[in-house]
Short mmCIF file of C-alpha atoms in Angstrom, two decimals:
data_model
loop_
_atom_site.label_atom_id
_atom_site.label_comp_id
_atom_site.label_asym_id
_atom_site.label_seq_id
_atom_site.Cartn_x
_atom_site.Cartn_y
_atom_site.Cartn_z
CA MET E 36 62.46 111.96 63.04
CA ALA E 37 62.91 115.50 61.71
CA GLU E 38 64.06 118.63 63.84
CA SER E 39 60.75 121.31 63.44
CA ALA E 40 61.05 124.82 64.54
CA ASP E 41 58.76 124.19 67.60
CA SER E 42 60.26 120.62 68.67
CA ILE E 43 63.96 120.84 70.81
CA ASP E 44 65.98 118.22 71.41
CA ILE E 45 68.34 118.58 74.85
CA ASP E 46 71.26 116.04 76.13
CA ALA E 47 70.69 115.67 80.09
CA LYS E 48 70.59 112.94 82.42
CA VAL E 49 67.19 111.58 83.22
CA GLN E 50 67.12 109.69 86.46
CA LEU E 51 64.83 106.82 83.90
CA TYR E 52 63.22 106.10 81.02
CA GLY E 53 60.50 103.31 79.59
CA VAL E 54 57.64 102.09 78.31
CA LEU E 55 54.34 102.77 80.42
CA TYR E 56 50.94 102.15 79.98
CA LYS E 57 48.66 104.88 81.06
CA LYS E 58 45.32 105.04 81.94
CA PRO E 59 43.33 108.05 80.47
CA PHE E 60 43.33 111.24 83.48
CA GLY E 61 40.00 113.28 83.89
CA HIS E 62 37.46 111.40 82.00
CA LYS E 63 35.39 107.74 82.36
CA SER E 64 37.10 106.00 79.68
CA GLN E 65 39.11 102.53 80.83
CA ARG E 66 41.18 101.61 77.69
CA TRP E 67 44.98 102.58 78.85
CA GLN E 68 46.99 104.06 76.42
CA LYS E 69 50.96 102.98 75.85
CA ARG E 70 53.44 105.43 76.07
CA PHE E 71 57.03 106.22 76.11
CA PHE E 72 57.96 108.34 79.97
CA ILE E 73 60.69 110.49 81.30
CA VAL E 74 61.35 111.02 85.30
CA LYS E 75 63.41 114.39 85.91
CA GLU E 76 64.44 116.23 87.78
CA GLY E 77 60.94 116.06 89.58
CA PHE E 78 58.33 116.21 86.55
CA LEU E 79 57.40 112.73 84.81
CA MET E 80 57.58 113.99 81.22
CA TYR E 81 55.16 111.27 79.00
CA TYR E 82 55.22 111.12 75.27
CA SER E 83 53.38 109.22 72.37
CA ASP E 84 54.65 105.05 71.62
CA SER E 85 57.13 105.94 68.66
CA GLU E 86 59.35 109.10 70.98
CA GLY E 87 60.57 105.25 73.09
CA LYS E 88 62.46 104.29 69.46
CA LEU E 89 63.81 107.74 69.36
CA PHE E 90 65.09 107.80 72.45
CA ASP E 91 66.95 104.46 72.03
CA ARG E 92 68.69 105.50 68.80
CA THR E 93 70.23 108.41 69.51
CA GLY E 94 71.77 106.30 72.21
CA LYS E 95 72.88 109.64 74.11
CA HIS E 96 69.18 110.14 75.30
CA HIS E 97 68.64 112.91 73.35
CA PHE E 98 64.99 113.76 74.83
CA ASN E 99 61.85 115.72 73.42
CA ILE E 100 61.46 119.19 75.95
CA HIS E 101 57.48 119.31 74.03
CA PRO E 102 55.79 116.10 75.97
CA LYS E 103 52.35 115.47 75.45
CA GLY E 104 52.31 116.01 79.26
CA VAL E 105 53.79 116.99 82.39
CA ILE E 106 53.36 115.83 86.31
CA PRO E 107 55.40 117.01 89.33
CA LEU E 108 55.99 114.86 91.90
CA GLY E 109 56.88 117.33 94.22
CA GLY E 110 55.11 116.57 97.29
CA CYS E 111 53.24 113.11 95.30
CA SER E 112 51.92 109.92 96.91
CA VAL E 113 53.18 107.26 95.59
CA GLU E 114 51.43 103.64 95.86
CA GLN E 115 51.59 100.36 93.95
CA CYS E 116 48.24 98.89 93.61
CA ASP E 117 46.27 95.78 91.45
CA ASP E 118 44.16 97.66 89.68
CA GLY E 119 41.73 95.14 87.35
CA ALA E 120 43.04 95.32 84.38
CA GLN E 121 47.13 95.80 86.13
CA LYS E 122 47.70 93.59 87.82
CA PHE E 123 51.12 95.83 88.29
CA ALA E 124 49.82 99.45 88.56
CA ILE E 125 50.65 101.93 90.17
CA LYS E 126 49.25 105.57 91.83
CA ILE E 127 50.38 108.87 92.27
CA GLY E 128 48.33 111.63 93.75
CA HIS E 129 48.20 114.87 95.34
CA PRO E 130 46.24 117.12 97.03
CA LEU E 131 45.76 119.34 94.32
CA PHE E 132 45.72 116.50 91.15
CA LYS E 133 41.68 116.56 90.66
CA GLY E 134 42.36 112.16 90.54
CA GLN E 135 45.18 110.14 90.73
CA VAL E 136 47.48 109.08 87.95
CA VAL E 137 47.96 105.04 87.17
CA LEU E 138 49.97 103.54 85.62
CA GLY E 139 50.99 99.86 84.56
CA ALA E 140 53.30 97.89 84.09
CA GLU E 141 54.97 94.73 83.08
CA SER E 142 56.54 93.09 85.94
CA THR E 143 56.98 93.47 90.11
CA GLU E 144 59.98 94.84 89.54
CA GLU E 145 59.61 97.55 86.54
CA SER E 146 57.34 98.55 88.75
CA ASP E 147 58.85 98.73 92.25
CA ARG E 148 61.90 100.48 90.01
CA TRP E 149 59.30 103.52 88.33
CA ALA E 150 57.97 103.17 92.00
CA LYS E 151 61.33 104.02 93.62
CA ALA E 152 62.32 106.07 91.24
CA LEU E 153 58.95 108.05 91.78
CA ARG E 154 59.13 108.92 95.39
CA GLU E 155 62.55 109.39 95.12
CA SER E 156 61.54 112.16 93.21
CA GLY E 157 58.99 113.16 94.66
CA LYS E 158 61.48 114.57 97.95
CA VAL E 159 62.05 117.68 95.03
CA THR E 160 60.93 121.01 96.70
CA TRP E 161 60.48 123.85 96.80
CA LYS E 162 60.76 123.64 100.66
CA ASN E 163 63.36 120.58 100.69
CA ALA E 164 65.28 123.02 98.37
CA GLN E 165 65.12 125.89 101.48
CA LEU E 166 66.07 123.37 103.73
CA GLY E 167 68.99 122.27 101.49
CA GLU E 168 70.61 125.84 100.99
CA LYS E 169 69.94 125.29 105.42
CA VAL E 170 71.69 122.94 106.22
CA ILE E 171 74.76 123.89 103.70
CA MET E 172 75.11 127.16 106.02
CA GLU E 173 75.00 125.29 108.76
CA LEU E 174 77.88 122.72 106.84
CA GLU E 175 79.58 125.57 106.01
CA GLN E 176 79.22 127.01 109.93
CA LYS E 177 80.80 123.78 111.23
CA SER E 178 82.82 122.89 108.37
CA LYS E 179 85.64 125.76 110.73
CA GLN E 180 84.74 122.78 113.29
CA ILE E 181 84.86 119.75 111.92
CA ALA E 182 88.12 120.87 110.61
CA GLU E 183 89.30 121.60 114.19
CA GLU E 184 88.02 118.24 115.23
CA LYS E 185 90.38 116.73 112.50
CA GLN E 186 92.93 117.96 113.44
CA ASP E 187 92.23 117.36 117.57
CA TYR E 188 91.66 113.82 116.20
CA ILE E 189 95.26 113.66 114.89
CA ASP E 190 96.29 115.14 117.78
CA LYS E 191 95.06 112.51 119.48
CA LEU E 192 95.85 109.76 117.12
CA ASN E 193 99.10 110.80 117.21
CA HIS E 194 99.46 110.65 121.17
CA ALA E 195 98.05 107.70 121.48
CA ALA E 196 100.28 106.39 118.95
CA SER E 197 103.65 107.75 120.91
CA LYS E 198 102.17 105.22 123.58
CA LEU E 199 101.80 102.47 122.39
CA GLU E 200 104.74 102.19 120.58
CA SER E 201 105.92 103.06 124.42
CA GLU E 202 104.36 100.48 125.72
CA LEU E 203 104.51 98.09 122.52
CA GLU E 204 108.62 98.59 123.96
CA LYS E 205 107.80 97.71 127.64
CA LYS E 206 106.03 95.22 125.87
CA GLU E 207 109.56 93.80 124.31
CA GLU E 208 111.26 94.79 127.79
CA LEU E 209 109.41 92.23 129.76
CA GLU E 210 109.06 89.73 126.82
CA LYS E 211 112.40 89.74 126.53
CA MET E 212 112.76 89.30 130.59
CA ALA E 213 110.48 87.02 130.64
CA ALA E 214 112.48 84.91 128.62
CA GLU E 215 115.75 85.58 129.94
CA LEU E 216 113.71 84.45 133.27
CA SER E 217 112.39 80.77 132.26
CA GLU E 218 116.09 80.32 130.37
CA GLU E 219 116.98 81.24 134.38
CA LYS E 220 114.21 78.64 135.22
CA GLU E 221 115.72 76.80 133.25
CA ASN E 222 118.98 76.23 134.37
CA VAL E 223 118.18 76.21 138.12
CA MET E 224 115.55 73.47 137.09
CA ASN E 225 118.64 71.03 135.16
CA ALA E 226 120.72 72.48 137.90
CA ALA E 227 118.55 70.34 140.62
CA LYS E 228 118.48 67.69 138.87
CA ASP E 229 122.56 67.27 138.37
CA LEU E 230 121.94 67.82 142.40
CA ARG E 231 119.25 65.19 142.46
CA GLU E 232 121.38 63.53 140.73
CA GLU E 233 123.93 64.07 142.22
CA LYS E 234 122.20 63.36 146.13
CA ASP E 235 120.80 59.82 144.13
CA THR E 236 124.39 58.72 143.40
CA THR E 237 126.21 60.52 146.31
CA GLU E 238 123.27 57.45 148.72
CA LEU E 239 124.45 54.89 146.78
CA GLU E 240 127.73 55.38 147.61
CA LEU E 241 126.76 55.60 150.75
CA GLN E 242 125.16 52.67 151.10
CA GLN E 243 127.49 50.55 149.33
CA THR E 244 129.80 51.38 151.52
CA LEU E 245 127.78 50.34 154.71
CA SER E 246 127.14 47.47 153.66
CA ALA E 247 131.48 47.12 152.51
CA MET E 248 131.77 48.49 156.10
CA LYS E 249 129.58 45.28 157.10
CA GLN E 250 130.97 42.67 155.11
CA ILE E 251 133.89 44.35 156.57
CA GLU E 252 132.47 43.51 159.90
CA ASN E 253 131.69 40.10 159.60
CA GLN E 254 135.18 39.66 157.92
CA ARG E 255 136.60 40.74 160.89
CA SER E 256 133.98 39.10 163.67
CA HIS E 257 134.41 35.77 161.59
CA LEU E 258 138.48 36.98 161.91
CA GLU E 259 138.55 36.61 166.09
CA SER E 260 136.44 34.07 166.53
CA THR E 261 139.81 32.28 164.48
CA PHE E 262 141.81 33.26 165.95
CA GLN E 263 140.97 32.50 169.53
CA SER E 264 139.37 29.00 168.07
CA LEU E 265 143.62 28.72 166.78
CA GLN E 266 144.48 30.55 170.86
CA SER E 267 142.04 26.89 172.36
CA ASN E 268 143.96 24.93 169.21
CA LEU E 269 147.50 25.95 170.36
CA LYS E 270 146.42 25.23 174.50
CA SER E 271 145.56 22.13 173.45
CA VAL E 272 148.46 21.33 171.87
CA GLU E 273 150.79 22.23 174.53
CA GLU E 274 148.57 20.42 176.81
CA GLU E 275 148.90 17.76 174.21
CA LYS E 276 153.52 18.38 174.75
CA GLU E 277 152.83 18.61 178.23
CA LYS E 278 151.38 15.46 178.70
CA ALA E 279 153.94 13.50 175.68
CA ALA E 280 156.91 15.04 177.61
CA ALA E 281 155.71 13.15 180.74
CA LYS E 282 155.02 10.42 179.05
CA LEU E 283 157.82 9.80 177.22
CA GLN E 284 159.62 8.74 179.65
CA VAL E 285 157.43 6.04 179.84
CA ARG E 286 156.95 5.59 176.56
CA GLU E 287 159.94 5.32 174.74
CA GLN E 288 159.24 3.70 171.77
CA GLU E 289 156.65 6.44 171.08
CA THR E 290 158.89 8.58 171.34
CA LEU E 291 159.97 9.22 167.94
CA HIS E 292 156.32 9.52 166.63
CA LEU E 293 155.94 12.04 169.21
CA GLN E 294 158.87 13.63 167.76
CA GLN E 295 158.42 13.53 164.72
CA GLU E 296 154.34 14.90 165.86
CA ASN E 297 157.00 17.86 167.65
CA LYS E 298 157.32 18.51 164.43
CA ARG E 299 154.27 18.32 162.76
CA LEU E 300 153.12 20.43 165.95
CA SER E 301 155.83 23.03 165.69
CA GLU E 302 155.33 22.94 161.98
CA THR E 303 151.10 23.95 162.34
CA THR E 304 152.96 26.06 165.37
CA LEU E 305 154.49 28.00 163.01
CA VAL E 306 151.86 28.43 160.31
CA LEU E 307 149.33 29.35 163.03
CA GLN E 308 151.48 32.10 164.02
CA THR E 309 152.22 33.34 160.71
CA GLY E 310 148.19 33.39 160.12
CA LEU E 311 148.04 34.61 162.84
CA GLU E 312 150.60 37.48 162.52
CA THR E 313 148.95 37.64 158.81
CA LEU E 314 145.43 37.62 160.36
CA SER E 315 146.56 41.00 162.21
CA GLU E 316 148.19 42.67 159.89
CA GLU E 317 144.53 42.33 158.52
CA LYS E 318 142.70 43.40 161.38
CA GLU E 319 144.99 46.76 161.33
CA LYS E 320 144.54 46.78 158.19
CA ALA E 321 140.64 47.17 158.71
CA SER E 322 140.37 49.21 161.24
CA VAL E 323 142.89 51.86 158.81
CA ALA E 324 139.46 51.19 156.39
CA LEU E 325 137.11 51.78 158.62
CA ALA E 326 138.21 54.39 160.10
CA GLU E 327 138.71 55.72 156.51
CA ARG E 328 135.16 54.16 155.93
CA GLU E 329 134.00 56.53 159.33
CA ARG E 330 135.69 59.51 157.94
CA ILE E 331 134.36 58.63 154.29
CA ALA E 332 130.79 58.06 155.95
CA LEU E 333 131.26 61.85 158.13
CA LYS E 334 131.99 63.42 154.81
CA LEU E 335 129.43 61.74 152.97
CA GLU E 336 126.74 63.03 155.39
CA GLU E 337 127.75 67.06 155.99
CA GLU E 338 127.93 66.33 152.08
CA LYS E 339 124.14 65.76 151.69
CA LYS E 340 123.20 67.97 154.29
CA ARG E 341 125.00 70.57 152.69
CA LEU E 342 122.76 68.42 149.72
CA GLU E 343 120.45 69.62 151.17
CA MET E 344 120.04 73.18 152.03
CA THR E 345 121.49 74.11 148.29
CA THR E 346 117.76 72.17 147.67
CA SER E 347 115.30 74.23 150.52
CA GLN E 348 117.60 77.35 148.15
CA LEU E 349 117.45 76.09 145.41
CA LYS E 350 113.66 75.41 146.10
CA THR E 351 112.37 78.52 147.10
CA GLY E 352 114.11 80.54 144.51
CA LEU E 353 112.07 78.30 142.72
CA GLN E 354 108.74 79.34 144.17
CA GLY E 355 109.80 82.60 144.06
CA LEU E 356 110.38 82.54 140.02
CA ALA E 357 107.21 81.01 140.05
CA GLN E 358 105.98 83.87 142.17
CA LYS E 359 107.67 86.39 139.20
CA SER E 360 106.74 84.10 136.84
CA GLN E 361 103.44 84.56 137.87
CA GLN E 362 103.84 88.14 138.65
CA LEU E 363 105.07 88.93 134.18
CA GLU E 364 102.41 86.75 132.88
CA LYS E 365 99.47 89.03 134.41
CA GLU E 366 100.95 91.66 133.87
CA LYS E 367 101.19 89.91 129.87
CA GLU E 368 97.90 89.35 130.39
CA THR E 369 97.17 93.70 131.58
CA VAL E 370 99.50 94.32 128.62
CA SER E 371 97.71 92.31 125.34
CA SER E 372 93.89 93.82 127.13
CA MET E 373 95.37 96.70 127.11
CA LEU E 374 97.36 96.66 124.06
CA GLN E 375 93.62 95.10 122.24
CA GLU E 376 91.53 97.92 123.95
CA LYS E 377 94.73 100.28 122.48
CA GLU E 378 94.17 98.96 118.70
CA ARG E 379 90.10 99.00 119.50
CA ILE E 380 90.28 102.63 120.51
CA SER E 381 92.61 103.55 117.29
CA MET E 382 90.73 101.26 114.85
CA VAL E 383 87.17 103.99 116.17
CA LEU E 384 89.84 106.54 115.47
CA GLU E 385 90.97 105.47 111.84
CA ASP E 386 87.29 105.70 111.79
CA GLU E 387 86.14 108.73 112.72
CA LYS E 388 89.28 110.40 110.71
CA GLN E 389 87.93 108.61 107.16
CA LYS E 390 84.06 110.70 108.37
CA ALA E 391 86.47 113.20 109.00
CA THR E 392 88.39 112.96 105.97
CA GLU E 393 85.23 112.78 103.65
CA GLN E 394 83.07 115.66 106.01
CA ALA E 395 86.56 117.08 105.01
CA LYS E 396 86.38 116.69 101.73
CA LEU E 397 83.00 117.98 101.31
CA LEU E 398 83.46 120.92 103.23
CA GLU E 399 87.00 122.05 100.61
CA SER E 400 84.74 121.23 97.87
CA ASP E 401 81.91 123.47 99.05
CA LEU E 402 84.79 125.83 100.53
CA GLU E 403 86.14 126.18 97.13
CA THR E 404 82.64 127.16 95.88
CA VAL E 405 82.45 129.64 98.58
CA LEU E 406 85.79 131.21 97.60
CA LYS E 407 84.43 131.74 94.39
CA GLU E 408 81.77 133.38 95.11
CA LYS E 409 84.23 135.50 96.49
CA GLU E 410 85.92 135.96 93.88
CA ARG E 411 82.69 137.62 92.39
CA THR E 412 81.75 139.81 95.19
CA LEU E 413 85.47 140.83 95.23
CA GLN E 414 84.76 141.89 91.59
CA GLN E 415 81.11 143.41 92.16
CA VAL E 416 82.52 145.35 95.62
CA GLU E 417 85.60 146.36 92.23
CA GLU E 418 83.26 147.32 90.63
CA GLU E 419 80.84 149.01 92.87
CA ARG E 420 84.10 151.27 94.37
CA ALA E 421 84.74 152.22 90.39
CA LYS E 422 81.15 153.34 89.75
CA ARG E 423 81.66 155.04 93.39
CA LYS E 424 83.73 157.45 92.33
CA LYS E 425 82.57 157.25 88.47
CA THR E 426 79.09 158.92 90.99
CA GLU E 427 81.44 161.49 92.90
CA LYS E 428 83.35 162.73 90.53
CA LYS E 429 79.87 163.56 88.31
CA LEU E 430 78.84 164.84 92.00
CA ARG E 431 81.16 167.01 92.10
CA HIS E 432 80.69 168.01 88.67
CA ALA E 433 76.79 168.88 89.43
CA GLU E 434 77.60 170.60 92.93
CA ASP E 435 79.67 173.00 90.90
CA SER E 436 77.45 173.50 87.71
CA LEU E 437 75.01 174.24 91.06
CA LYS E 438 76.59 176.60 92.09
CA ARG E 439 77.81 178.10 89.01
CA LEU E 440 74.43 178.07 88.40
CA ASP E 441 73.51 179.03 91.61
CA LYS E 442 75.45 182.17 91.39
CA ALA E 443 74.57 183.10 87.93
CA LEU E 444 70.71 183.73 89.11
CA ARG E 445 71.83 185.38 92.25
CA ASP E 446 74.38 187.99 90.49
CA SER E 447 71.60 188.06 87.03
CA GLY E 448 68.68 189.65 89.38
CA ILE E 449 65.66 186.97 88.09
CA LYS E 450 63.48 185.35 90.46
CA ILE E 451 64.87 181.93 91.42
CA ASP E 452 61.66 179.09 90.41
CA ILE E 453 60.18 177.73 93.51
CA GLU E 454 59.96 174.86 91.21
CA ILE E 455 63.31 174.47 89.95
CA GLU E 456 65.54 175.02 93.42
CA ALA E 457 63.11 171.58 95.28
CA ASP E 458 64.69 170.08 91.95
CA VAL E 459 67.79 170.82 92.34
CA SER E 460 68.11 169.93 95.78
CA ASN E 461 66.07 166.25 94.84
CA LEU E 462 68.97 165.92 92.39
CA LYS E 463 71.76 166.63 95.14
CA GLN E 464 69.60 165.20 98.09
CA PHE E 465 69.73 161.76 94.53
CA PHE E 466 73.57 161.58 94.30
CA GLU E 467 74.10 161.86 97.99
CA ASP E 468 71.88 158.93 98.46
CA CYS E 469 74.38 157.15 95.56
CA VAL E 470 76.98 157.97 97.44
CA ALA E 471 75.72 156.25 100.22
CA GLU E 472 74.41 153.15 99.33
CA ALA E 473 77.28 152.29 96.88
CA THR E 474 80.06 153.75 100.72
CA TYR E 475 77.31 151.02 101.56
CA GLU E 476 78.01 147.93 99.31
CA ALA E 477 81.47 148.76 99.82
CA GLN E 478 81.84 148.48 103.27
CA LYS E 479 79.47 145.24 103.03
CA LEU E 480 82.64 142.90 102.61
CA ASP E 481 83.93 143.77 105.07
CA ILE E 482 81.91 144.50 107.95
CA MET E 483 81.53 140.53 105.95
CA ARG E 484 84.61 139.68 106.92
CA ASP E 485 85.03 141.51 109.74
CA ALA E 486 81.99 139.36 111.82
CA VAL E 487 83.43 136.31 110.53
CA ARG E 488 86.57 136.83 111.83
CA ALA E 489 85.44 137.72 115.30
CA ARG E 490 83.15 134.24 115.14
CA VAL E 491 86.12 132.49 114.53
CA SER E 492 88.49 134.67 117.31
CA TYR E 493 85.00 133.64 119.31
CA GLU E 494 85.20 129.43 119.62
CA ARG E 495 88.91 130.05 119.55
CA ALA E 496 88.64 132.46 123.04
CA ARG E 497 85.70 128.76 123.75
CA GLU E 498 87.85 126.18 122.86
CA ASN E 499 90.85 127.12 124.96
CA SER E 500 88.50 128.13 127.93
CA ILE E 501 87.15 124.44 127.88
CA THR E 502 90.68 123.06 127.34
CA ASP E 503 91.71 125.63 130.06
CA GLN E 504 89.23 123.94 132.43
CA ASN E 505 89.42 120.14 131.19
CA GLY E 506 93.60 120.39 132.43
CA THR E 507 92.51 121.74 135.80
CA ASN E 508 89.64 118.76 136.30
CA ASN E 509 92.86 116.49 135.31
#
């Protein structure tokens, strides 16, 4: 499509564009027309169907500023409905419209997309623009507060981080102490286990010693009974010897036999005496062994008592260690809960920090805009000052000219016209007003700067007083 003098294309970003069906607006015709629509900055513009092909063909989205129609969307109501032939219709209404604008889409998704774009564009009104300026001013006022709050948050985060580090160090120390105590507990348990084994071994040895003492006692009683039997046998032998001596005279024939028997008995007696001596020695040895066993039994009893006392002390120590371990577990749980709470507070503070950072970025961009505006204002002030100097210079020249004119007129004796005097006085008043206005404009920026500084000083003083009150309350 060739451009003409009345056709101008603009390369600009549009919110939405596409082909819709439009119901005739303002007359009773029911014939739907296919049109190319563009949503741009609060306005809905429509063209002929062929304009859409050119719009897509260029690739840069140039649109013609002479559409067939323009519908302002500010404050309009957008409603999706079924309008007979068009099942996916969109109605646009406004109290100032004479009727409604009805559009038709080809699908539910397309209808939803256009309805959303039209509703969003309907929010762009003069009232909303004024409200936006008010919000910007409020944001500028709050920017300093947010910056100070950001610094406070950073200080709080640093303080909380230092506290967390100290608590982590304490936790590490507690864990080290717990490890040492558990190791000491394990050593004590091993020592107790060794003592129990030693005690069991000692008790077993004591039982063996007692059984050995019983065996020795039995042997002793057996030896005593054997000794008594030998003594009785010896007595019987003596008696038989006496009987044999008495019968020696009677029984001479049995003398030899008796002598042999006597020899045999003597040998037996010697053997018995030797056995008695051996039994005596064994008895003495058994007595010595029994005494030694009794001494060992006493020592074992004392060792048993000492082991029982040591065991009771170890049990007491183990109970104390168990109590300390329970206390350490409780302290560990408390520290863990505190760490979890600190982590939660840290996450909340991190989220607030991110929000504050985003707000700070927005405020920085607003501040850059304000600084640029300030530079332009300063430039204008400098220009006004230069103009003021020129005006003052002209005013001084005018005053000198008026004085010379007045002197010349009075010296010449010409009667001064009243209207001329009035015009001259008005001219002087005009120049004085210009000087006063330029002076006010020049001082306006200083006045605004002083007001801002006073506001900042007041806010700082108020925050310091609040901080002092909080410190006093704490």
